[in-house]
Structure formats: structure tokens, C-alpha cells
Amino acid sequence: MSVVSMPSETKPSDRPRSGGAMDRVVARRTLPPRMKIALGAAGAIALLSVVWFYMPGGSSQTLPADRVAISTVTQGRFDDFLPLRARVTPLITVYLDAIEGGRVEEVLVEDGATVQKGQLLARLSNAELQLSVLARQTEVTQQLNSMRSQELALSQNRLTNSRALLEADLDLKKAQRQYEREAPLAARGFVAGRTFADTRDDVAYQRERHAVLARTQRTDERLQTSQLSQLRASADTLQSSLAVARASLEALSLRAPVAGTVSAFSIQVGQSMARGERLGQIDSPGRNKLVAGIDEFYLPRVQLGQTATVDWNGKSYRMKVAKIYPTVRNGQFEIDLQFLNGEPPQIQRGQTLQVKLTLGDPVRARLIPNGSFYNDTGGAWLFVVTPDGSEAVKRAVRLGRRNADYIEILDGLEPGEKVLTSPYTGLADKDRLVLEQK
């Protein structure tokens, strides 16, 4: 734009005659620099906000409304139970192990057979064990014979001491009678003093001899009694040792320790079995229990004696928690469930049944349907749908117990509110979800 400079003085003859006064330069109005900067910054912020809102990695994300599950918070009855898949297992199982190793010579029963207590199942042979037992039996017999000889000598010594004491007693009585006969005669002078003195000394000697023999017999009796007791104890120990040696030889004949059904019994004739090797097992007939694996989350809540039910052919059977195995493997622990009033007929070992384990009494509570979202949030937060249904906003909540159908709400939600109960995979870092309506 050109700028026309006006002369400081103009003569009347030089002024335009008509219309010349309208061609004047008008100064252009512009915004202050500060206002321009403020407007530019506001526009940049608005642009960044739009870009951040629609970026998938931001704090919000747009999802089709028909691709998420939306559930309503309700007020109702919460049944505190846990559904389980339980495996049928024999109530009592007795394992068959090879007490002594050996070669299988004969198999008398087959796998699955029903046996009685004490029934012969198989025979094994072990030449080395047989020779060892015979040598042990010979050694024990020799030691027993030696002890019996010592016991006989002690008995004879006791008899000798008793005989000597009886003879001393007899001699004392004779000397005493002789003294009593000579004493009045010696007082009258009819017996010589020397003879009477010998009689008196003989009485004293026989009395002392009797006392010594009596003390000796008492001492020998005490020592012999102790020694005989030790010999008899040693003999009993040797007899027990011999019985164990014979039992180890008899263990080569494998017998059923209890009555029941033989299972996992697959040994063959000619097979060599190591000592302690598992040969099979015997299961209690007609008596079963259920073994169920439970998520470790429920370990503090499962207690002994809690009741459970299993439905079979239209009939319900009650059970109780009989044993808890607290060791956690692969995120689960196991429990044993025992039938209370009879068990379902014709159930087979290894079969799985659906069990409902009761953890607590029914209560009135705020509820939302159970879903896989719990695994993503741990029950600490949920996406709550706004009243107009256009968005779902993350909200901190406190969830309580859960069963197969519902989760108990303790705090953070009210009846009538709507929440997303579909999986939250990839949404954990989002604060807001835009629900796109089609």
C-alpha cells in the first residue's frame, strides 16, 4: 500500500474542484501483540486436546457401544458359594510296595480284581535273602543255646547254695542240741571242761557258718536274678530278630493287607522288583471321596466342616470338607470332600462331578454380574457408564465376595448405576471410554 504525503500548504487554486476531498488515507486497526499470542496459545491447546482425545494411547479411548457388556447394579440376595469341578477318588487307598526286592515268580490276581484281607496276590523269590535269613537263623540259634547254658549254670549254682545252707542249718541244730545236753552235766561235773568247751565252740562256729552261707546265698540270688533277667531279655531280642528275619522272607509272598479292589497292579512273571518299589494299590470298595482344586484366592475362606452339595440324576447329596491341603501348586490348592448321607450310585474312580461349596450364609447386598473384568482390576475399580450412556468413567470401588453369578459390592456403586462387565484387556491405563453409538 502506498502512502500519499500531504503538503503542508496548499493554494486555493491548486485544490480539486469536486470530489477530490474523498480520497483520504484511512489508518488500519490491528489486535495488540499480547492478544494475538493468547489466541494462538488457546488454539494450540484446543488442537492438542482434540488430538490427545482421539489418540489410542491416551487416557481415553473410543469403543463401539455394542461390543461391550453393560450391566446394572441391583439389590438382591447373595449366595456365598463356590462352584467346583471335583474328581472321584477312593476314600481309603492302601499302597502295595515290595518290602523285599526279588524276581516275580507267580501272579495270582489281575488288575481290578476284588480281594479279601490276607489273600495271596503274588510270589517273589530272592536267593540272597533266603541264604541271609538261614545264616541269621543259625546264628540266633547258637546264641540262644549259649544263653540257655548260662541260665542252666546259674540255676545249678543256686541249688548248690541252697543245699549248703540246708546242711549248715542241720549242723547248727545238732551242735545246739549237743550243747543243751552237756550244759547241765558240765555244771555238775559229769562232763569234762575241755569237752564242754569244744561243744560250745562248735555251736559258735556252726552259727557263724550258717550266717555266712545265708549272706552268700542272698548276694548270689540278687546277682543271679539280675543276670537271668538280662539273659531272658537278650533271648527275647534274639527271638524278635529271628522273627523279623523270617518275616522278611515271608514278605516275598505278597498278600492283601486289606479287603478291596486291586488297581494299578501290572507286574509280570519274571520281572525284577526293587526293594520298596510300588506294585499297585487296593482301594476301599464302594466308598469314595471327591478331590477338588480351588483357586488360591479362596484359601483363607475355606474351612474344615464347610458343607457342599452335588447333584446326581436329579438328587442332591450333601458333603463336608474333610481335609485341606494348603500347599499351592499352579495357583491352586486341593481339598477332600466326604459324603455325609450316602454317595451317588455307580460313580466311577476318576469321574468328575460339579460341586457347589457353601462358604457363608445368604445375605442381602448390592450385586453386579460376575465377569472376567475382575481378573484385570482385582476388584479395585470399574468403568461406570454415565447417565446419558455416552461414556464410561473409571471409578474406584470396593468389591467383596463373589460366586459364579454375582459379585458383592461393598462401596462405590449404588443400585441402578450401570457398569462395564466385559473384559478390560488393554483398557487398564484408560480413565475414560467413549461409547460410540451406531
C-alpha positions as a printed Julia matrix, in Angstrom:
438×3 Matrix{Float64}:
   0.0      0.0     0.0
   1.37     3.44   -1.0
   1.22     6.34    1.37
   0.46     9.82    0.0
   2.17    12.63    1.83
   0.16    15.84    2.08
   1.9     19.22    1.51
   1.97    21.48    4.45
   0.46    24.47    2.47
  -1.97    24.42   -0.48
  -3.1     27.24   -2.54
  -6.77    27.76   -3.28
  -6.17    27.47   -6.99
  -4.48    24.04   -6.53
  -7.39    22.34   -4.58
  -9.6     19.97   -6.54
 -12.86    21.4    -7.61
 -15.3     18.5    -6.93
 -14.98    15.06   -5.27
 -11.29    15.45   -4.64
 -11.72    15.61   -0.84
 -12.91    11.89   -0.57
  -9.54    10.25   -1.48
  -8.04    10.17    2.07
  -5.77     7.55    3.59
  -7.52     5.55    6.46
  -5.26     4.03    9.17
  -5.76     0.12    9.55
  -6.78    -1.18   13.03
  -4.84    -4.35   14.33
  -5.0     -6.51   17.58
  -2.44    -5.95   20.27
   0.51    -8.43   20.2
  -0.37    -9.88   23.6
  -3.88   -10.73   22.48
  -2.53   -12.44   19.36
  -0.23   -14.61   21.46
  -3.08   -15.56   23.82
  -5.4    -16.53   20.97
  -2.68   -18.62   19.32
  -1.93   -20.47   22.54
  -5.62   -21.21   23.11
  -5.94   -22.6    19.59
  -2.88   -24.79   20.05
  -4.22   -26.15   23.33
  -7.58   -26.93   21.77
  -5.89   -28.71   18.87
  -3.69   -30.76   21.21
  -6.72   -31.66   23.31
  -8.56   -32.99   20.27
  -5.53   -34.98   19.12
  -4.92   -36.4    22.63
  -8.58   -37.33   23.0
  -8.61   -39.42   19.81
  -5.16   -40.96   20.2
  -5.48   -44.66   21.28
  -2.6    -44.46   23.79
  -4.11   -41.6    25.8
  -6.25   -41.64   28.95
  -9.42   -42.18   26.92
 -10.48   -44.44   24.09
 -13.44   -44.78   21.79
 -15.24   -48.13   21.7
 -18.36   -49.31   19.88
 -21.16   -49.49   22.43
 -22.44   -52.8    21.0
 -19.1    -54.52   21.61
 -19.05   -54.12   25.42
 -21.25   -55.71   28.08
 -23.1    -53.21   30.24
 -24.77   -54.42   33.45
 -26.94   -52.7    36.03
 -26.2    -52.65   39.75
 -29.05   -54.39   41.56
 -30.09   -55.12   45.14
 -30.72   -58.78   45.84
 -29.76   -61.98   47.65
 -26.13   -63.04   47.52
 -25.49   -66.77   47.93
 -21.92   -67.24   49.1
 -20.96   -70.42   47.26
 -18.14   -71.61   45.05
 -18.64   -73.95   42.06
 -16.01   -76.67   41.81
 -15.07   -79.49   39.49
 -14.24   -82.43   41.75
 -12.65   -85.78   40.94
 -13.94   -89.09   42.36
 -11.22   -90.82   44.41
 -11.42   -93.88   46.71
 -11.98   -92.91   50.34
  -9.24   -95.26   51.56
  -6.26   -96.31   49.46
  -3.63   -98.79   50.68
  -0.46   -98.98   48.58
   1.27  -102.25   47.79
   5.07  -101.95   47.98
   7.75  -104.59   47.68
   9.06  -104.94   51.24
  11.91  -107.05   49.88
  13.12  -106.97   46.32
  13.08  -110.06   44.14
  12.02  -111.73   40.95
   8.31  -112.24   40.26
   7.67  -115.98   40.16
   3.87  -116.06   40.13
   0.97  -113.55   39.79
  -2.31  -114.8    41.24
  -4.71  -111.84   40.69
  -5.34  -109.34   37.93
  -5.79  -105.6    37.99
  -9.35  -104.68   39.01
  -9.97  -107.86   41.0
 -11.74  -107.75   44.35
  -9.65  -109.39   47.08
 -10.03  -110.23   50.77
  -7.64  -109.36   53.57
  -4.69  -111.78   53.66
  -5.31  -113.14   50.15
  -2.13  -114.1    48.26
  -1.52  -111.77   45.32
   1.92  -112.75   44.0
   5.1   -114.65   44.9
   8.64  -113.32   44.6
  11.98  -115.08   45.01
  15.29  -113.79   46.35
  18.08  -116.38   46.78
  20.42  -113.95   48.52
  17.76  -113.04   51.05
  16.95  -116.69   51.71
  20.61  -117.52   52.42
  20.94  -114.46   54.65
  17.88  -115.46   56.66
  19.18  -119.02   57.09
  22.57  -117.73   58.29
  20.84  -115.34   60.68
  18.63  -118.12   61.97
  21.69  -120.32   62.66
  23.49  -117.51   64.48
  20.48  -116.71   66.62
  20.01  -120.37   67.49
  23.64  -120.65   68.65
  23.34  -117.55   70.8
  20.12  -118.82   72.33
  21.74  -122.14   73.16
  24.69  -120.37   74.78
  22.37  -118.28   76.93
  20.38  -121.3    77.94
  23.64  -122.96   79.09
  24.46  -119.91   81.2
  20.96  -119.94   82.62
  21.35  -123.63   83.5
  24.69  -122.98   85.26
  23.15  -120.18   87.28
  20.28  -122.44   88.27
  22.7   -125.17   89.36
  24.71  -122.65   91.4
  21.53  -121.58   93.12
  20.71  -125.19   94.0
  24.25  -125.73   95.38
  23.96  -122.67   97.6
  20.58  -123.84   98.86
  21.94  -127.32   99.65
  24.96  -125.86  101.53
  22.66  -123.62  103.56
  20.44  -126.57  104.49
  23.48  -128.61  105.63
  24.75  -125.67  107.7
  21.33  -125.32  109.3
  21.32  -129.01  110.17
  24.82  -128.9   111.65
  23.86  -125.84  113.74
  20.83  -127.65  115.14
  22.93  -130.73  116.06
  25.58  -128.61  117.77
  22.9   -126.69  119.61
  21.26  -129.91  120.89
  24.67  -131.28  121.98
  25.38  -128.07  123.87
  21.98  -128.14  125.56
  22.58  -131.77  126.72
  26.11  -131.15  128.05
  25.47  -127.79  129.75
  23.67  -129.16  132.89
  26.0   -132.14  133.12
  29.08  -129.92  132.87
  27.66  -127.76  135.67
  27.57  -130.86  137.95
  30.97  -132.03  136.87
  29.87  -135.08  134.94
  31.39  -133.7   131.65
  34.97  -132.65  131.39
  35.53  -128.95  130.95
  37.62  -129.46  127.81
  34.87  -131.47  126.14
  32.21  -128.93  127.02
  34.44  -126.1   125.72
  34.75  -127.9   122.37
  30.97  -128.28  122.22
  30.46  -124.56  122.98
  33.0   -123.57  120.28
  31.33  -125.88  117.76
  27.94  -124.18  118.36
  29.51  -120.75  117.81
  31.22  -122.0   114.64
  28.07  -123.56  113.19
  26.09  -120.38  113.94
  28.69  -118.19  112.18
  28.96  -120.64  109.27
  25.18  -120.57  108.82
  25.16  -116.76  108.85
  27.93  -116.57  106.21
  26.2   -119.06  103.92
  22.9   -117.16  104.29
  24.57  -113.85  103.31
  26.31  -115.56  100.38
  23.06  -117.04   99.16
  21.27  -113.68   99.35
  24.05  -111.96   97.39
  24.2   -114.71   94.78
  20.41  -114.68   94.49
  20.36  -110.94   93.81
  23.12  -111.17   91.2
  21.71  -114.28   89.59
  18.25  -112.75   89.39
  19.65  -109.7    87.59
  21.77  -111.82   85.29
  18.9   -114.15   84.49
  16.68  -111.15   83.7
  19.29  -109.81   81.29
  19.69  -113.2    79.66
  15.94  -113.54   79.18
  15.76  -110.01   77.69
  18.6   -110.86   75.32
  16.83  -114.06   74.4
  13.62  -112.14   73.64
  15.61  -109.71   71.47
  17.19  -112.56   69.56
  13.8   -114.18   69.11
  12.41  -110.89   67.78
  15.37  -110.57   65.43
  14.76  -114.08   64.2
  11.06  -113.27   63.71
  11.97  -110.21   61.65
  14.33  -112.29   59.52
  11.59  -114.84   58.94
   9.04  -112.08   58.21
  11.33  -110.59   55.56
  11.45  -114.0    53.94
   7.66  -114.35   54.19
   7.28  -110.86   52.64
   8.3   -112.42   49.33
   4.74  -113.76   49.33
   2.72  -110.6    48.62
  -0.64  -110.62   50.42
  -3.53  -108.15   50.51
  -3.3   -106.04   53.71
  -6.99  -105.05   53.48
 -10.08  -106.06   51.55
 -10.87  -104.03   48.47
 -10.29  -103.62   44.73
  -6.81  -104.06   43.29
  -5.74  -101.28   40.92
  -2.55  -100.24   39.11
  -1.35  -103.84   39.59
   0.54  -104.62   36.39
   3.55  -106.75   37.41
   4.6   -109.62   35.14
   6.21  -113.01   35.77
  10.0   -112.73   35.5
  10.04  -109.03   36.3
  12.64  -107.89   38.85
  11.26  -105.65   41.59
  13.49  -103.4    43.7
  13.04  -103.12   47.44
  10.34  -100.54   48.24
   9.07  -100.36   44.66
   5.36   -99.58   44.2
   3.49  -102.63   42.88
  -0.08  -101.34   42.98
  -2.8   -100.32   45.4
  -6.03  -101.54   46.99
  -9.0    -99.17   47.03
 -11.83   -99.32   49.52
 -14.84  -100.85   47.75
 -18.0    -98.74   47.45
 -16.59   -95.83   49.45
 -15.4    -92.71   47.65
 -14.5    -89.1    48.25
 -14.12   -86.08   45.98
 -10.91   -84.13   45.47
 -11.28   -80.57   44.15
  -8.79   -77.88   43.19
  -9.58   -74.32   44.3
  -8.01   -71.01   43.35
  -5.53   -69.8    45.99
  -7.64   -66.62   46.4
 -10.12   -68.68   48.48
  -7.54   -70.35   50.76
  -8.32   -68.1    53.8
 -12.07   -68.71   53.38
 -12.19   -72.49   53.08
 -12.55   -74.19   56.47
 -12.89   -77.76   57.7
 -16.5    -78.85   58.12
 -17.97   -76.5    55.49
 -20.82   -78.14   53.57
 -21.13   -78.79   49.86
 -23.73   -80.34   47.58
 -23.51   -82.37   44.39
 -26.47   -83.1    42.11
 -26.66   -86.55   40.52
 -29.61   -87.86   38.49
 -31.98   -85.31   39.99
 -30.96   -85.97   43.58
 -28.8    -83.78   45.82
 -26.08   -85.29   48.02
 -24.53   -83.45   50.96
 -20.82   -83.41   51.66
 -18.35   -81.74   54.0
 -14.77   -80.5    53.75
 -12.79   -83.32   55.4
  -9.23   -82.19   54.66
  -7.42   -79.13   53.3
  -4.06   -79.37   51.53
  -2.61   -75.84   51.96
   0.27   -76.35   49.52
  -0.36   -74.18   46.44
   0.6    -75.58   43.03
  -0.05   -73.69   39.79
  -2.19   -71.18   41.68
  -4.46   -73.81   43.26
  -4.77   -75.83   46.46
  -6.79   -79.03   46.98
  -9.46   -80.2    49.41
 -11.07   -83.56   50.22
 -14.87   -83.72   50.28
 -16.54   -86.61   52.12
 -20.15   -87.72   51.64
 -22.38   -87.38   54.7
 -25.52   -89.41   53.97
 -24.59   -91.9    51.29
 -22.98   -91.31   47.92
 -24.34   -91.32   44.36
 -24.67   -94.83   42.94
 -22.47   -96.08   40.12
 -19.91   -93.29   40.25
 -16.51   -94.35   38.96
 -13.0    -93.55   40.06
 -11.59   -90.62   38.04
 -15.05   -89.28   37.15
 -15.6    -85.52   37.59
 -18.67   -84.02   39.27
 -19.95   -80.47   39.61
 -19.93   -79.44   43.29
 -21.29   -76.34   44.99
 -19.23   -75.44   48.1
 -21.02   -73.15   50.58
 -18.66   -70.53   52.07
 -21.19   -68.46   54.07
 -24.85   -67.68   54.77
 -27.01   -65.83   52.18
 -27.21   -62.03   52.66
 -28.93   -59.01   51.04
 -26.39   -56.99   49.07
 -25.73   -54.77   46.05
 -24.78   -57.01   43.16
 -23.26   -56.93   39.7
 -22.86   -59.92   37.38
 -19.56   -61.75   37.68
 -17.24   -61.36   34.73
 -13.65   -61.63   33.57
 -13.12   -57.91   34.24
 -12.36   -58.88   37.85
  -9.11   -60.5    36.75
  -7.99   -57.2    35.16
  -8.95   -54.89   38.01
  -8.64   -57.1    41.1
 -11.91   -55.57   42.3
 -10.3    -52.17   42.92
 -12.01   -50.15   40.14
 -14.63   -50.32   37.41
 -15.76   -48.36   34.37
 -19.09   -46.72   35.3
 -21.4    -45.61   32.49
 -22.58   -42.01   32.61
 -26.36   -41.38   32.82
 -26.57   -40.43   29.12
 -24.76   -43.63   28.1
 -22.15   -41.81   26.03
 -19.13   -42.52   28.22
 -17.75   -44.88   30.85
 -15.54   -43.32   33.53
 -13.06   -45.2    35.73
 -14.14   -45.21   39.37
 -12.53   -46.7    42.47
 -14.83   -49.26   44.12
 -14.62   -51.9    46.83
 -15.9    -55.34   45.89
 -16.44   -58.21   48.33
 -17.34   -61.84   47.93
 -18.18   -63.39   44.58
 -19.77   -66.56   43.3
 -20.26   -67.98   39.83
 -23.05   -65.49   39.05
 -22.58   -62.29   41.06
 -20.06   -60.11   42.87
 -20.93   -58.34   46.11
 -20.46   -54.54   46.13
 -19.24   -53.06   49.4
 -18.66   -49.43   48.41
 -18.51   -47.13   45.38
 -21.69   -48.08   43.48
 -25.4    -47.61   44.01
 -28.37   -49.64   42.69
 -29.39   -48.53   39.22
 -25.94   -47.47   38.05
 -24.5    -49.22   35.01
 -21.0    -50.65   34.72
 -18.95   -52.4    32.06
 -18.63   -56.1    32.89
 -16.87   -57.25   29.72
 -13.09   -57.9    29.75
 -10.88   -54.86   30.35
  -7.99   -56.14   28.25
  -5.93   -53.17   27.02
  -8.05   -50.67   28.97
  -6.29   -50.68   32.32
  -4.42   -47.43   31.54
  -7.54   -45.58   30.36
  -9.5    -43.18   32.56
 -12.47   -42.71   30.24
 -14.12   -44.66   27.43
 -16.25   -43.01   24.75
 -19.1    -45.34   23.82
 -19.76   -44.84   20.13
 -23.39   -45.37   19.21
 -24.28   -46.75   15.78
